[in-house]
Short mmCIF file of C-alpha atoms and ligand atoms in Angstrom, two decimals:
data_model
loop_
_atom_site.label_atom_id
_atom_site.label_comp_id
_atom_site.label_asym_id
_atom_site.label_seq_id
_atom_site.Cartn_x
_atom_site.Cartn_y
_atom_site.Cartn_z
CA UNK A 1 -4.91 49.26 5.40
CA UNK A 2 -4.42 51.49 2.64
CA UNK A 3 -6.96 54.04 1.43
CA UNK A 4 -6.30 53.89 -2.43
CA UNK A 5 -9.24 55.38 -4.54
CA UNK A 6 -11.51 52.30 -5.30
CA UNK A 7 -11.78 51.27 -9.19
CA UNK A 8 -15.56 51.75 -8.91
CA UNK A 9 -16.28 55.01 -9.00
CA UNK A 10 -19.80 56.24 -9.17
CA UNK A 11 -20.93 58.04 -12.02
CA UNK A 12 -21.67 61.31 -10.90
CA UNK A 13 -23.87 63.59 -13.39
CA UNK A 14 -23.11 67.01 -12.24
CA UNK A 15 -23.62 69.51 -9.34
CA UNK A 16 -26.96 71.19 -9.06
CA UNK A 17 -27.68 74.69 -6.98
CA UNK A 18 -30.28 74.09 -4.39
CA UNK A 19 -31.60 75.15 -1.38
CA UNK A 20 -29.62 72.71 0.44
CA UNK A 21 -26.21 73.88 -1.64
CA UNK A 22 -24.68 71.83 -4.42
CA UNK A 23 -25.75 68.56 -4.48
CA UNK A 24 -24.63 65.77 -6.50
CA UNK A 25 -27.11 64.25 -9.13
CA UNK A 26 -26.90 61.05 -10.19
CA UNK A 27 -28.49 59.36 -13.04
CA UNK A 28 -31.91 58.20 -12.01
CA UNK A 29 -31.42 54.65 -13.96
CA UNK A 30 -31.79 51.73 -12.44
CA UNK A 31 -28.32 50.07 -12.78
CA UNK A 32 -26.19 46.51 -12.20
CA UNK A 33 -24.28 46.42 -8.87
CA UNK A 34 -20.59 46.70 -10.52
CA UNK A 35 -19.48 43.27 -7.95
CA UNK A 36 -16.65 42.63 -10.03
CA UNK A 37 -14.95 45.93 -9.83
CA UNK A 38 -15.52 46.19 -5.71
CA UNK A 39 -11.93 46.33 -4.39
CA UNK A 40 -10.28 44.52 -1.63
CA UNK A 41 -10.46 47.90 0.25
CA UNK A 42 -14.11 47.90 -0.35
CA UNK A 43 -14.90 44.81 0.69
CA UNK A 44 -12.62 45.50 3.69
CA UNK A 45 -15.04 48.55 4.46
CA UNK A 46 -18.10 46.30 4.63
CA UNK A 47 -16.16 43.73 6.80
CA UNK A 48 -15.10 46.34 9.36
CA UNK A 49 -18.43 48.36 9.77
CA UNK A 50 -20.68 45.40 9.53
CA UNK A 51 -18.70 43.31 12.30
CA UNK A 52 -18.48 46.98 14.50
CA UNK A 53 -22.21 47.30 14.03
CA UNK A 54 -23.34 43.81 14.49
CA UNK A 55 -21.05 44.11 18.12
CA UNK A 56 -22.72 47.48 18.69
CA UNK A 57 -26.04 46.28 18.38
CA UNK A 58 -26.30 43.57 20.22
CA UNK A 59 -29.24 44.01 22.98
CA UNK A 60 -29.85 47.71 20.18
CA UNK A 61 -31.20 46.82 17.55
CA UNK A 62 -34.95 44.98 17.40
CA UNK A 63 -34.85 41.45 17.78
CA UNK A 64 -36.92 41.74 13.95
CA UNK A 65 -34.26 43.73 12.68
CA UNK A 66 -31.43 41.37 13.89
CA UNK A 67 -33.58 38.16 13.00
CA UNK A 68 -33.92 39.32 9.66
CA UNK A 69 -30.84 40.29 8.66
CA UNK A 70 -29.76 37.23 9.95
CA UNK A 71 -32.29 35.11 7.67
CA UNK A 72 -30.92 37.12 4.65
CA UNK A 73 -27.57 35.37 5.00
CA UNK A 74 -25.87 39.18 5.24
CA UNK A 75 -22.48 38.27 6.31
CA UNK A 76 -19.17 40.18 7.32
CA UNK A 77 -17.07 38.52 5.19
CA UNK A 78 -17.45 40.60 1.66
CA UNK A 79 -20.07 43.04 -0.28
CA UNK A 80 -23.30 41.22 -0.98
CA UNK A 81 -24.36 40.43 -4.22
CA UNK A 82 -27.77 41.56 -5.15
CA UNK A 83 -28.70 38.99 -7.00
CA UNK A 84 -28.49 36.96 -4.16
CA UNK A 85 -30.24 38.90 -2.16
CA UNK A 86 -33.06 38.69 -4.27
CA UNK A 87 -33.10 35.41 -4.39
CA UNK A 88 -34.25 34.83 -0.39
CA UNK A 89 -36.29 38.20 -0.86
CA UNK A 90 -38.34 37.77 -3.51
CA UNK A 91 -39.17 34.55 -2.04
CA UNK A 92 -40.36 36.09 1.38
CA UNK A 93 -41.96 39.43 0.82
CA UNK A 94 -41.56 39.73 -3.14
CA UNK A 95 -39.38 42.63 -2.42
CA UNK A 96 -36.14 43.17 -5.04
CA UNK A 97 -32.99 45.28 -4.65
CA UNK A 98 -32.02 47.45 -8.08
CA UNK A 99 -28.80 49.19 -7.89
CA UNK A 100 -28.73 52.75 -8.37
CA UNK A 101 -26.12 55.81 -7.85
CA UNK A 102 -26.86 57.83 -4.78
CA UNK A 103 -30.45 59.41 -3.82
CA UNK A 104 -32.90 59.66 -6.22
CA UNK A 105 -35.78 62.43 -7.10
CA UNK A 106 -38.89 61.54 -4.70
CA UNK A 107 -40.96 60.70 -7.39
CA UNK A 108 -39.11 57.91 -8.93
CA UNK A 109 -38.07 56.85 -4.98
CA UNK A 110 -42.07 56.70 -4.44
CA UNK A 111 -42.66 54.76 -7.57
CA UNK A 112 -39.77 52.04 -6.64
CA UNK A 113 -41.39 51.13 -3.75
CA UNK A 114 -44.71 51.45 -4.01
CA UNK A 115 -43.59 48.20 -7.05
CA UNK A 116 -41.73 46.63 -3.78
CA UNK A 117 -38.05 47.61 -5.77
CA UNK A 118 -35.60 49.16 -3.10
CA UNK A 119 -32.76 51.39 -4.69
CA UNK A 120 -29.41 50.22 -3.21
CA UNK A 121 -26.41 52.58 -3.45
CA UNK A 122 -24.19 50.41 -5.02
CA UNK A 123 -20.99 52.04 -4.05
CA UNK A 124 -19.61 51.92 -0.75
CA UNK A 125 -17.84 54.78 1.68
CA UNK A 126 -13.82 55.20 1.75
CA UNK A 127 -12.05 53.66 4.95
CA UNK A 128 -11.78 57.49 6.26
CA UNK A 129 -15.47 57.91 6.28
CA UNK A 130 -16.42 54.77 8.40
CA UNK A 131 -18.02 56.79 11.05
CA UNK A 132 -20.12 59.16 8.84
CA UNK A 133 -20.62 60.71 5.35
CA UNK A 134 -23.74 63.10 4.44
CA UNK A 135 -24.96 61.13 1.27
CA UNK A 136 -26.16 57.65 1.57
CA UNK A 137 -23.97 54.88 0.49
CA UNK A 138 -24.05 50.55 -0.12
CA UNK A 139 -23.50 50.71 4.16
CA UNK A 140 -26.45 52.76 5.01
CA UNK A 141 -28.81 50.98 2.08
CA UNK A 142 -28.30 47.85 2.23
CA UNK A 143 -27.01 47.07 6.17
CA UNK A 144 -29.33 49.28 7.29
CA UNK A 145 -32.82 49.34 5.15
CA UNK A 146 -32.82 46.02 3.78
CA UNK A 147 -33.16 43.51 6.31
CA UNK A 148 -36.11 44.34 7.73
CA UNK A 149 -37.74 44.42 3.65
CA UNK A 150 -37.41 40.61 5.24
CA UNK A 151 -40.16 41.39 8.27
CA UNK A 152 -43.72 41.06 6.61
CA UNK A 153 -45.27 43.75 8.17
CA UNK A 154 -42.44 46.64 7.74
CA UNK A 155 -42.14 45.32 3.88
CA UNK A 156 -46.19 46.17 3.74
CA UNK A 157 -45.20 49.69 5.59
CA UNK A 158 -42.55 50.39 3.22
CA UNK A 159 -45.08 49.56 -0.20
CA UNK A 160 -47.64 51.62 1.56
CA UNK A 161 -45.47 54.21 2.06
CA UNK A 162 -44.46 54.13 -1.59
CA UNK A 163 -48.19 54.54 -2.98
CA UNK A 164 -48.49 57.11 -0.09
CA UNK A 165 -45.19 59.37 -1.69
CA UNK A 166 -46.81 59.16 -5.23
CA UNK A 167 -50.09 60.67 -4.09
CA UNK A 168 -48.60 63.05 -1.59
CA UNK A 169 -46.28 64.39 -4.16
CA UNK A 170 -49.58 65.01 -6.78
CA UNK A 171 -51.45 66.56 -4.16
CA UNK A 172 -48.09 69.39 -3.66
CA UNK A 173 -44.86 70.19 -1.73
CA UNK A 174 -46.42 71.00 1.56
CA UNK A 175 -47.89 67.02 1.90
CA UNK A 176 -44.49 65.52 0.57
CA UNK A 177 -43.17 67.67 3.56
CA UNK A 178 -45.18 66.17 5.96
CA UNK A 179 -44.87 62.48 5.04
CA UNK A 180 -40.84 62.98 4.59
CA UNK A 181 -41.10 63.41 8.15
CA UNK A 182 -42.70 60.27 8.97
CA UNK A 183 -40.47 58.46 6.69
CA UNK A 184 -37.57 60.52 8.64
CA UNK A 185 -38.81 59.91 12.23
CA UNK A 186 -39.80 56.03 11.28
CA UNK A 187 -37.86 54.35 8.65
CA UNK A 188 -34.74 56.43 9.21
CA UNK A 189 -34.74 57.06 13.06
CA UNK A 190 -37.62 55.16 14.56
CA UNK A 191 -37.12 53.65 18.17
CA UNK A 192 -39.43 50.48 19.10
CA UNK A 193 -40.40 49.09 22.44
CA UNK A 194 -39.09 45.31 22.26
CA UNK A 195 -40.00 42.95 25.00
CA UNK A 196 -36.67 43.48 26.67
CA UNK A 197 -36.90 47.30 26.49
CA UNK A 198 -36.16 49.85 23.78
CA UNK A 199 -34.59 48.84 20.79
CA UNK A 200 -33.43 50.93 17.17
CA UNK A 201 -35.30 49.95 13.94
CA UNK A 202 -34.69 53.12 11.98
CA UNK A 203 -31.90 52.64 9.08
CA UNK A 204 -30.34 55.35 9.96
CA UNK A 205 -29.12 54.30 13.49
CA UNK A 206 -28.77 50.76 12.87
CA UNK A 207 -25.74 52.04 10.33
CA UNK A 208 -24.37 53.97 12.34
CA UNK A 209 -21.92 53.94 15.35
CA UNK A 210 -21.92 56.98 17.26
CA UNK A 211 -26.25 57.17 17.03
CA UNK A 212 -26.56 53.43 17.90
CA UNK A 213 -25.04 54.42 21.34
CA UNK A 214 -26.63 57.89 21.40
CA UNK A 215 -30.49 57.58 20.26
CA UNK A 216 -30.47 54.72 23.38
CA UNK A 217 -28.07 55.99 25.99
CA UNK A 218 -27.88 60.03 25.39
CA UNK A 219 -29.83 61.69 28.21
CA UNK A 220 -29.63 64.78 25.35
CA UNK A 221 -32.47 63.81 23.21
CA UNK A 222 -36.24 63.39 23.84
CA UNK A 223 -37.98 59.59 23.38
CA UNK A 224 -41.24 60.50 22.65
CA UNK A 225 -44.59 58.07 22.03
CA UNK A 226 -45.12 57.26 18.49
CA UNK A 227 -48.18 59.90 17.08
CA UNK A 228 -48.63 60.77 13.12
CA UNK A 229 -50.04 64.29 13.12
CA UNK A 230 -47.19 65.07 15.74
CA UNK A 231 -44.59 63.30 13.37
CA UNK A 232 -45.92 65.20 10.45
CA UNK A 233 -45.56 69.00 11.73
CA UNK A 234 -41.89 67.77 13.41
CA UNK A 235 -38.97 69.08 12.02
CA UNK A 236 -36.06 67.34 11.69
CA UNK A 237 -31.95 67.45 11.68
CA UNK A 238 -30.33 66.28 8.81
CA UNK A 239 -26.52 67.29 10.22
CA UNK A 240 -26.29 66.38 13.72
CA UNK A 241 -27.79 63.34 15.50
CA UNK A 242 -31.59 63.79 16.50
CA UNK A 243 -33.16 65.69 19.28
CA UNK A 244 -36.32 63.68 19.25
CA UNK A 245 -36.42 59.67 18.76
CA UNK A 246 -40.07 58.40 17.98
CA UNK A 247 -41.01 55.14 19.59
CA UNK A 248 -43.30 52.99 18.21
CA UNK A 249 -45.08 49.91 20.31
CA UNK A 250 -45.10 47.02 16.97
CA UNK A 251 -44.75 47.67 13.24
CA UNK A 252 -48.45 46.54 13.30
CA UNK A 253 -49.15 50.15 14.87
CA UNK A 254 -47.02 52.03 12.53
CA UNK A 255 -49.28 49.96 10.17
CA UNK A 256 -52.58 51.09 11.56
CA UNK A 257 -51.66 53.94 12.37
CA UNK A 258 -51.00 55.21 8.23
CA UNK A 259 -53.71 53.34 6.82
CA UNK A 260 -56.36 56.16 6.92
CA UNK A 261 -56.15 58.93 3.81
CA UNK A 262 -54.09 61.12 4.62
CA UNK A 263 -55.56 64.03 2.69
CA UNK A 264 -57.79 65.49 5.74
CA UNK A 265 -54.68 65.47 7.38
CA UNK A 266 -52.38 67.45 5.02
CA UNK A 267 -55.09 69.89 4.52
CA UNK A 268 -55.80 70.29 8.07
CA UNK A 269 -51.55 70.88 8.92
CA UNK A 270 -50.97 73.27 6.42
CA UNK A 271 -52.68 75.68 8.53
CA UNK A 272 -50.63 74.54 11.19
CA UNK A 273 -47.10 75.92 12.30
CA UNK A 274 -44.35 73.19 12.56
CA UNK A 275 -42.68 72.14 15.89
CA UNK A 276 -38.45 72.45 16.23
CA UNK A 277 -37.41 69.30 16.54
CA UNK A 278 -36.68 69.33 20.00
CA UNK A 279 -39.34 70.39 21.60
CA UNK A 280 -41.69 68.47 24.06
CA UNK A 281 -45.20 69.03 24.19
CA UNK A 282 -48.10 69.04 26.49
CA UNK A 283 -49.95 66.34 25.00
CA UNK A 284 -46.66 63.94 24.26
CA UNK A 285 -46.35 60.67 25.86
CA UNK A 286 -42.60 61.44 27.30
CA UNK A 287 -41.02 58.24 27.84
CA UNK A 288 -37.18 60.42 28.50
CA UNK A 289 -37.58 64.50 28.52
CA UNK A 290 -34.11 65.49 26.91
CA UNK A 291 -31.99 67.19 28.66
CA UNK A 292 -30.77 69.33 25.13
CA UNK A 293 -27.10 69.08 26.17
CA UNK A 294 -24.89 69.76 23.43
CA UNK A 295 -27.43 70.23 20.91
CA UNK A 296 -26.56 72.69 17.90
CA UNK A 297 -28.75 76.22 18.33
CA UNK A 298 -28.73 76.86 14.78
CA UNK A 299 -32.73 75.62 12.86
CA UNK A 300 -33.57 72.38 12.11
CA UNK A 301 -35.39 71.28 8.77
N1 LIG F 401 -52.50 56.21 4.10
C1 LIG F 401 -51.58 57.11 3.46
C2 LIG F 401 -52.33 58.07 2.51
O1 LIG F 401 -53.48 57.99 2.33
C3 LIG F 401 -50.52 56.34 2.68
C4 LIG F 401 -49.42 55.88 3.55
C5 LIG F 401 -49.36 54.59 4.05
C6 LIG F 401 -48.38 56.74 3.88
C7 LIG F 401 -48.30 54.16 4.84
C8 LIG F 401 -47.34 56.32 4.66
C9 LIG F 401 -47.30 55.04 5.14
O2 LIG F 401 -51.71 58.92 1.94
CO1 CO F 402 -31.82 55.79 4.41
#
């Protein structure tokens, strides 16, 4: 298969300094998914990572997860449209996809889905980058986060969390820290204990192929008992794959469990130091102590 550059291109606004380095900003406009200009090496992406995942995660991912994304009518054989989507989503947990350009600024993530809209990355990777690339992309949004919009409880979680961002983000930077990292150690990399055993949810390892074997099979990282404060002063890797996997019971927990205000809470863990994100503590319900083999020394977020 070729690798020519793909006629849809996103529309990139410019590089911005930050902390993290130069970043690419997008335009924060809500946009229509280009499906006319998707190549046939785009579509070819989606066909090869979706039937290597689907293989992969097989007895991996949560039966929800799988059930849903089966109920979606997601299929290998080209790049959903949206609109279609929709259709069997708005109908089952009044969610809707809207196309945008790459990651947006939290508050106008916060406001999408606290109005049950998820932002899909419309564009899709380049056949080199099938086994990773740092930004998110149509793979990692729409594979990964959207089927389980399908699951009525996790579509609740995911509004919740969306009214959650927009007051976290009024009351300052230090709260928005701490709730990133249960949207981090949840959404993106969240284990669950399935009937059969442990299973992924998180979008994050559900897209990809090296974690989906990893955040299961690795004696490296910790599995640790699902716990909110804990979650909250975690840090977190954003490079490598995770040293810590959080593993919920049900998404009815994960519901319970963030229905309280949260505002005691920020205010009582900004006096608090954070954990690295490897470390095990006392009070942890250790379902696998990692062993830390061939984890990267340098600090975590
Ligand atoms: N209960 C949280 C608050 O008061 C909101 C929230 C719900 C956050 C669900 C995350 C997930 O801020
Ligand atoms: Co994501």
């Amino acid at each position: 298969m070729s690798s020519q550059p793909s006629d849809a291109t996103p529309a990139r606004v410019e590089h911005q300094h930050t902390d993290k380095g130069y970043v690419p900003v997008y335009t924060t406009a809500v946009v229509e998914q280009p499906w006319a200009a998707y190549t046939a090496v785009d579509h070819d992406v989606w066909t090869q990572l979706f039937e290597r995942q689907r293989t992969l995660l097989a007895g991996r991912a949560s039966e929800a997860f799988l059930v849903a994304q089966d109920a979606m009518g997601m299929t290998p054989d080209a790049i959903p449209k949206f609109s279609e989507l929709n259709n069997i989503l708005q109908r089952t947990t009044g969610w809707t996809l809207v196309g945008v350009e790459g990651l947006l600024p939290e508050l106008t993530f916060f406001d999408h889905l606290a109005n049950r809209r998820f932002p899909v990355t419309w564009w899709i990777r380049k056949p080199e980058q099938l086994d990773y690339l740092a930004e998110p992309d149509l793979f990692h949004d729409l594979f990964g986060h959207v089927p389980l919009l399908m699951n009525p409880v996790f579509a609740d979680y995911m509004a919740a969390y969306g009214r959650g961002g927009v007051k976290a983000h009024g009351i300052g930077p230090e709260a928005l820290v701490n709730l990133t990292r249960l949207y981090w150690y949840t959404v993106e990399f969240g284990l669950i204990r399935d009937a059969d055993g442990l299973r992924i949810y998180g979008s994050g390892i559900v897209s990809s192929k090296g974690e989906s074997i990893y955040s299961l099979e690795s004696p490296a990282p910790n599995r640790i008992g699902f716990d909110l404060e804990r979650i909250m002063r975690t840090r977190y890797r954003i490079d490598t794959y995770q040293k810590t996997y959080f593993v919920i019971d049900s998404f009815e927990q994960l519901m319970q469990a963030t229905e309280p205000d949260f505002r005691p809470i920020y205010a009582r863990l900004a006096d608090e130091p954070s954990h690295p994100a490897g470390t095990v503590l006392e009070s942890d319900r250790v379902f696998h102590r990692g062993t830390g083999e061939g984890w990267a020394g340098d600090a975590d977020f």
